[in-house]
Coordinates of C-alpha atoms and ligand atoms in Angstrom, one line a residue:
N1 CA 0.1 -70.6 31.7
H2 CA -3.8 -69.8 30.6
E3 CA -4.8 -66.6 32.7
K4 CA -6.7 -64.5 31.3
H5 CA -4.4 -61.2 30.9
I6 CA -5.6 -57.4 29.5
L7 CA -3.0 -55.6 28.0
V8 CA -4.4 -51.5 27.7
I9 CA -2.3 -49.0 25.4
I10 CA -2.4 -45.6 25.8
R11 CA -1.7 -43.5 23.4
D12 CA -1.4 -39.6 23.2
I13 CA -1.8 -38.5 20.0
S14 CA -1.9 -35.1 20.5
D15 CA 0.6 -34.4 18.1
I16 CA -1.9 -35.6 15.4
K17 CA -4.7 -33.8 15.8
K18 CA -2.7 -30.3 16.2
A19 CA -0.6 -31.8 12.9
E20 CA -4.2 -32.5 11.3
K21 CA -5.3 -29.3 12.3
Q22 CA -3.0 -27.4 11.0
L23 CA -3.3 -29.0 7.9
I24 CA -6.7 -27.8 7.7
E25 CA -5.5 -24.3 8.3
A26 CA -2.2 -24.1 5.4
K27 CA -5.5 -25.5 3.4
Q28 CA -8.3 -22.6 3.9
K29 CA -4.6 -19.9 3.8
A30 CA -3.8 -21.8 -0.2
E31 CA -7.5 -21.9 -1.0
E32 CA -8.1 -17.7 0.1
S33 CA -4.9 -16.7 -1.5
D34 CA -5.4 -18.5 -4.3
Q35 CA -9.1 -17.1 -4.3
L36 CA -7.0 -13.0 -3.7
K37 CA -5.0 -14.3 -7.2
S38 CA -7.5 -15.4 -9.3
S39 CA -9.5 -11.9 -7.9
F40 CA -6.0 -10.0 -8.8
L41 CA -6.5 -11.2 -11.9
A42 CA -9.3 -10.5 -13.3
N43 CA -8.7 -6.9 -12.0
M44 CA -5.6 -7.2 -13.5
S45 CA -6.8 -8.0 -16.8
H46 CA -9.1 -4.7 -16.6
E47 CA -6.6 -2.3 -15.3
I48 CA -4.1 -3.7 -18.1
R49 CA -7.1 -3.1 -20.6
T50 CA -8.7 -0.2 -19.6
P51 CA -5.2 2.4 -20.3
M52 CA -4.1 0.6 -23.1
N53 CA -7.3 0.6 -24.9
A54 CA -7.5 4.4 -24.0
I55 CA -3.8 4.9 -25.5
I56 CA -4.8 3.3 -28.6
G57 CA -7.9 4.3 -28.8
F58 CA -6.8 8.2 -28.5
S59 CA -4.0 7.5 -30.8
S60 CA -6.4 6.7 -33.9
L61 CA -8.2 9.6 -33.6
L62 CA -5.1 11.9 -33.2
E63 CA -4.9 10.8 -36.9
E64 CA -8.3 12.3 -37.8
E65 CA -8.3 15.7 -40.1
D66 CA -11.5 17.0 -39.0
I67 CA -10.2 17.7 -35.3
D68 CA -9.0 21.4 -33.8
Q69 CA -5.7 22.3 -31.7
D70 CA -8.1 21.7 -28.9
E71 CA -8.8 18.1 -29.6
K72 CA -5.8 17.3 -30.1
S73 CA -4.4 18.7 -26.2
G74 CA -7.4 16.6 -25.2
F75 CA -5.8 13.2 -26.7
I76 CA -2.2 13.6 -26.2
N77 CA -3.5 14.4 -22.5
R78 CA -4.8 11.2 -22.6
I79 CA -2.2 9.2 -24.1
K80 CA 0.1 10.4 -21.5
N81 CA -2.0 9.8 -18.0
N82 CA -2.7 6.3 -19.6
G83 CA 0.8 5.5 -19.9
Q84 CA 2.0 7.2 -16.6
N85 CA -1.0 4.5 -15.2
L86 CA -0.2 1.5 -17.1
L87 CA 3.9 2.4 -15.7
N88 CA 2.5 2.9 -12.6
L89 CA 0.6 -0.7 -12.3
I90 CA 3.9 -3.0 -13.8
N91 CA 5.6 -1.1 -11.6
D92 CA 4.1 -1.6 -9.0
I93 CA 3.6 -5.1 -10.2
I94 CA 7.8 -5.6 -10.4
D95 CA 8.4 -4.7 -6.8
I96 CA 6.0 -7.2 -6.2
S97 CA 7.5 -9.8 -7.7
K98 CA 11.1 -8.1 -6.0
I99 CA 9.8 -8.1 -2.7
E100 CA 8.4 -12.1 -3.2
A101 CA 11.7 -13.4 -4.3
N102 CA 13.8 -11.3 -1.8
Q103 CA 15.8 -9.0 -4.7
I104 CA 15.6 -5.2 -3.4
R105 CA 18.2 -3.5 -2.9
F106 CA 18.5 -1.0 -0.3
I107 CA 20.8 1.8 -0.3
S108 CA 21.4 3.8 3.7
E109 CA 22.0 7.8 3.3
P110 CA 21.5 10.4 5.5
I111 CA 17.8 11.5 4.8
N112 CA 17.3 15.7 5.6
I113 CA 13.5 15.2 7.2
K114 CA 12.7 18.7 6.4
E115 CA 13.6 18.6 2.8
F116 CA 12.1 15.0 2.5
L117 CA 8.6 16.2 3.6
S118 CA 9.0 19.3 1.9
N119 CA 9.1 17.9 -1.7
L120 CA 6.9 15.5 -1.0
Y121 CA 4.1 18.7 0.2
E122 CA 4.8 20.5 -3.1
S123 CA 4.3 16.9 -5.8
F124 CA 0.8 16.9 -3.7
E125 CA 0.2 21.2 -3.5
I126 CA -1.8 20.9 -7.2
E127 CA -3.5 17.4 -7.1
A128 CA -5.6 18.7 -2.7
K129 CA -5.2 22.3 -4.4
R130 CA -8.3 20.8 -7.4
K131 CA -9.6 18.5 -4.8
N132 CA -10.0 22.1 -2.1
I133 CA -8.1 19.2 0.8
S134 CA -6.6 21.1 3.0
L135 CA -3.0 19.3 3.0
K136 CA -0.7 20.4 5.9
Y137 CA 2.3 19.2 6.8
N138 CA 4.5 19.5 10.1
C139 CA 8.5 18.4 10.3
I140 CA 10.5 17.0 13.3
E141 CA 12.2 19.2 16.3
S142 CA 15.8 20.3 14.8
N143 CA 18.1 17.3 17.2
V144 CA 17.1 14.1 15.4
M145 CA 17.0 16.2 12.1
N146 CA 19.9 14.5 10.6
S147 CA 20.4 11.2 12.2
L148 CA 17.9 9.1 10.6
E149 CA 19.9 7.0 8.1
S150 CA 17.9 4.8 5.2
D151 CA 17.0 4.8 1.8
T152 CA 15.1 8.0 1.1
N153 CA 13.7 6.3 -2.5
R154 CA 12.0 3.8 -0.4
L155 CA 10.7 6.0 2.2
N156 CA 9.7 8.5 -0.7
Q157 CA 7.5 5.3 -1.8
V158 CA 5.9 5.1 0.9
M159 CA 4.6 8.5 1.3
V160 CA 3.8 8.6 -1.6
N161 CA 1.3 5.9 -1.4
F162 CA 0.1 6.9 2.0
L163 CA -0.2 10.3 0.6
S164 CA -2.4 9.2 -2.5
N165 CA -4.7 7.3 -0.4
A166 CA -5.3 9.8 1.2
L167 CA -5.6 12.1 -1.0
K168 CA -8.0 9.6 -3.0
F169 CA -10.3 8.4 0.0
T170 CA -10.6 12.0 1.1
P171 CA -14.2 13.9 -0.4
K172 CA -13.8 17.6 -1.3
N173 CA -13.1 20.1 1.6
G174 CA -11.5 18.1 3.9
V175 CA -7.9 17.4 5.2
V176 CA -4.6 15.8 4.8
E177 CA -1.3 15.9 7.3
F178 CA 1.3 14.0 7.0
G179 CA 5.2 14.5 9.3
S180 CA 7.1 13.2 11.1
K181 CA 8.3 12.7 15.2
H182 CA 10.3 11.3 17.5
D183 CA 10.5 9.0 20.6
P184 CA 13.9 10.1 22.0
Q185 CA 13.3 7.0 25.0
K186 CA 12.8 4.8 22.0
K187 CA 14.8 6.5 19.2
R188 CA 12.5 6.1 16.2
V189 CA 11.1 8.6 14.1
T190 CA 7.6 8.1 13.8
F191 CA 6.3 9.0 9.5
Y192 CA 2.6 9.8 10.0
V193 CA -0.2 10.4 7.0
K194 CA -3.8 11.4 8.3
D195 CA -7.1 12.3 6.6
S196 CA -10.9 13.2 6.9
G197 CA -12.2 10.9 4.1
I198 CA -14.4 7.9 3.7
G199 CA -12.1 5.5 6.7
I200 CA -11.8 1.9 6.5
P201 CA -14.5 -0.7 8.2
K202 CA -13.0 -2.5 11.3
A203 CA -13.3 -6.1 9.4
E204 CA -11.5 -4.9 6.5
Q205 CA -8.6 -2.8 8.8
E206 CA -6.4 -5.7 9.4
F207 CA -6.2 -7.1 6.1
V208 CA -5.3 -3.5 4.4
F209 CA -1.5 -4.4 4.7
D210 CA -2.1 -7.9 2.1
R211 CA -2.3 -8.1 -1.0
F212 CA -4.3 -7.4 -3.8
R213 CA -7.1 -6.9 -0.7
Q214 CA -9.5 -3.6 -1.2
A215 CA -11.5 -2.8 2.2
H216 CA -14.5 -1.1 0.5
T217 CA -16.1 -4.0 -2.0
M218 CA -16.9 -0.3 -4.8
T219 CA -13.1 0.2 -4.9
H220 CA -12.2 -1.0 -7.9
T221 CA -14.5 0.7 -9.4
D222 CA -14.7 4.0 -7.7
Y223 CA -11.3 4.7 -6.9
G224 CA -8.9 3.0 -9.6
G225 CA -5.9 1.0 -7.9
T226 CA -5.1 -2.4 -7.6
G227 CA -4.3 -3.0 -3.9
L228 CA -1.0 -3.7 -4.0
G229 CA 0.1 -0.4 -2.7
L230 CA 0.1 -1.3 1.3
S231 CA 1.3 -4.5 0.8
I232 CA 4.3 -3.7 -1.3
S233 CA 5.1 -0.8 1.5
K234 CA 5.2 -3.2 4.2
G235 CA 7.1 -5.6 2.7
L236 CA 9.1 -2.3 2.2
I237 CA 9.7 -0.4 5.4
E238 CA 10.2 -4.1 6.8
N239 CA 13.0 -4.0 5.0
L240 CA 14.5 -1.9 6.6
H241 CA 14.1 -2.4 10.1
G242 CA 11.0 -0.5 10.4
E243 CA 7.5 -1.0 12.0
I244 CA 3.8 -0.1 9.7
W245 CA 0.2 0.0 11.0
M246 CA -3.0 2.4 10.6
K247 CA -5.8 3.3 12.2
S248 CA -9.3 4.0 11.0
K249 CA -12.2 5.2 12.2
E250 CA -14.7 4.5 9.3
G251 CA -17.0 7.4 7.9
K252 CA -14.0 9.8 10.1
G253 CA -11.1 9.2 8.8
S254 CA -7.8 7.3 8.5
E255 CA -4.4 6.8 10.3
F256 CA -1.3 5.9 8.5
Y257 CA 2.0 5.2 9.9
F258 CA 6.2 3.8 9.7
S259 CA 8.7 4.3 12.5
L260 CA 12.5 3.3 12.0
P261 CA 15.2 3.7 14.4
Y262 CA 17.4 6.0 14.0
Ligands
ADP301 P1 -5.2 0.6 -4.2 O1 -5.3 2.0 -3.1 O2 -4.5 0.6 -4.9 O3 -6.1 0.0 -4.2 P2 -3.8 -0.1 -1.3 O4 -2.5 -1.3 -1.1 O5 -2.5 1.5 -1.5 O6 -4.8 0.2 -2.7 O7 -4.4 0.1 -0.3 C1 -5.6 -1.2 -0.3 C2 -6.7 -0.3 0.1 O8 -7.5 0.3 1.3 C3 -7.5 0.9 -1.4 O9 -8.3 0.2 -2.1 C4 -8.6 0.8 0.7 O10 -9.0 0.2 0.4 C5 -8.2 0.8 1.3 N1 -7.2 2.5 1.5 C6 -6.1 2.6 2.2 N2 -5.5 3.5 2.3 C7 -6.6 4.6 2.6 C8 -7.2 5.6 3.3 N3 -6.5 6.6 3.2 N4 -8.8 5.9 3.4 C9 -9.5 5.0 3.2 N5 -9.3 3.6 3.0 C10 -8.4 3.7 2.3

């Protein structure tokens, strides 16, 4: 009737704002992972070329006529070592792809923890002696010794990764200690590796289990490696229904753990 009215519409746009924020975060994550992949590829091409060049170079040197027996075995050793490095790298890449595609089959078998740890000690004894690092291990109490069932080879792979890192990042005359303990209340066995090495800066600690990530800027040139070992370890332990974590103090040392239900 020609009256004037005011119509007010109020719309709650919290959901739109929330979606916007999630999109921005997803974009940032995608960009970061894209950048990590590029730097991974750059590292990778270096990682693959270095051993490949050594293998080809030393094989050609073997063809020369005026080399003596000592030189010859030196060249053969380098070819073998570089071949092994290349194989490790290929295995890492295959593992990462398999974890990503959910294609790893795990087995469950009783684990003799004592034997498991003493085999690890034997594998690393020589490397520790070479660096004059004191390597020690402690075994779990015997009543739970045979109660753990899991995939021995995969657990071994994780411990080998922890121990190689510990020995790699611990200078001469340091200490590396590993072993297992158990929590009767939670019914879990925990495996650990502790070192007195260079440690990990606080800001980098939350990223060490991420793919392609190396905590020290100079890690790649000084220590080698691809930054894949810990993310493979995390993928394996989580698939085995376990937990994995670390603690570290820069300049003092690092501790890496994983635990499994028994
Ligand atoms: P890689 O050893 O091939 O670089 P990893 O995934 O095994 O890759 O480790 C990721 C990074 O975490 C290493 O590059 C290193 O910076 C850091 N890190 C791992 N273990 C240790 C350790 N015991 N002490 C110090 N830094 C470590």
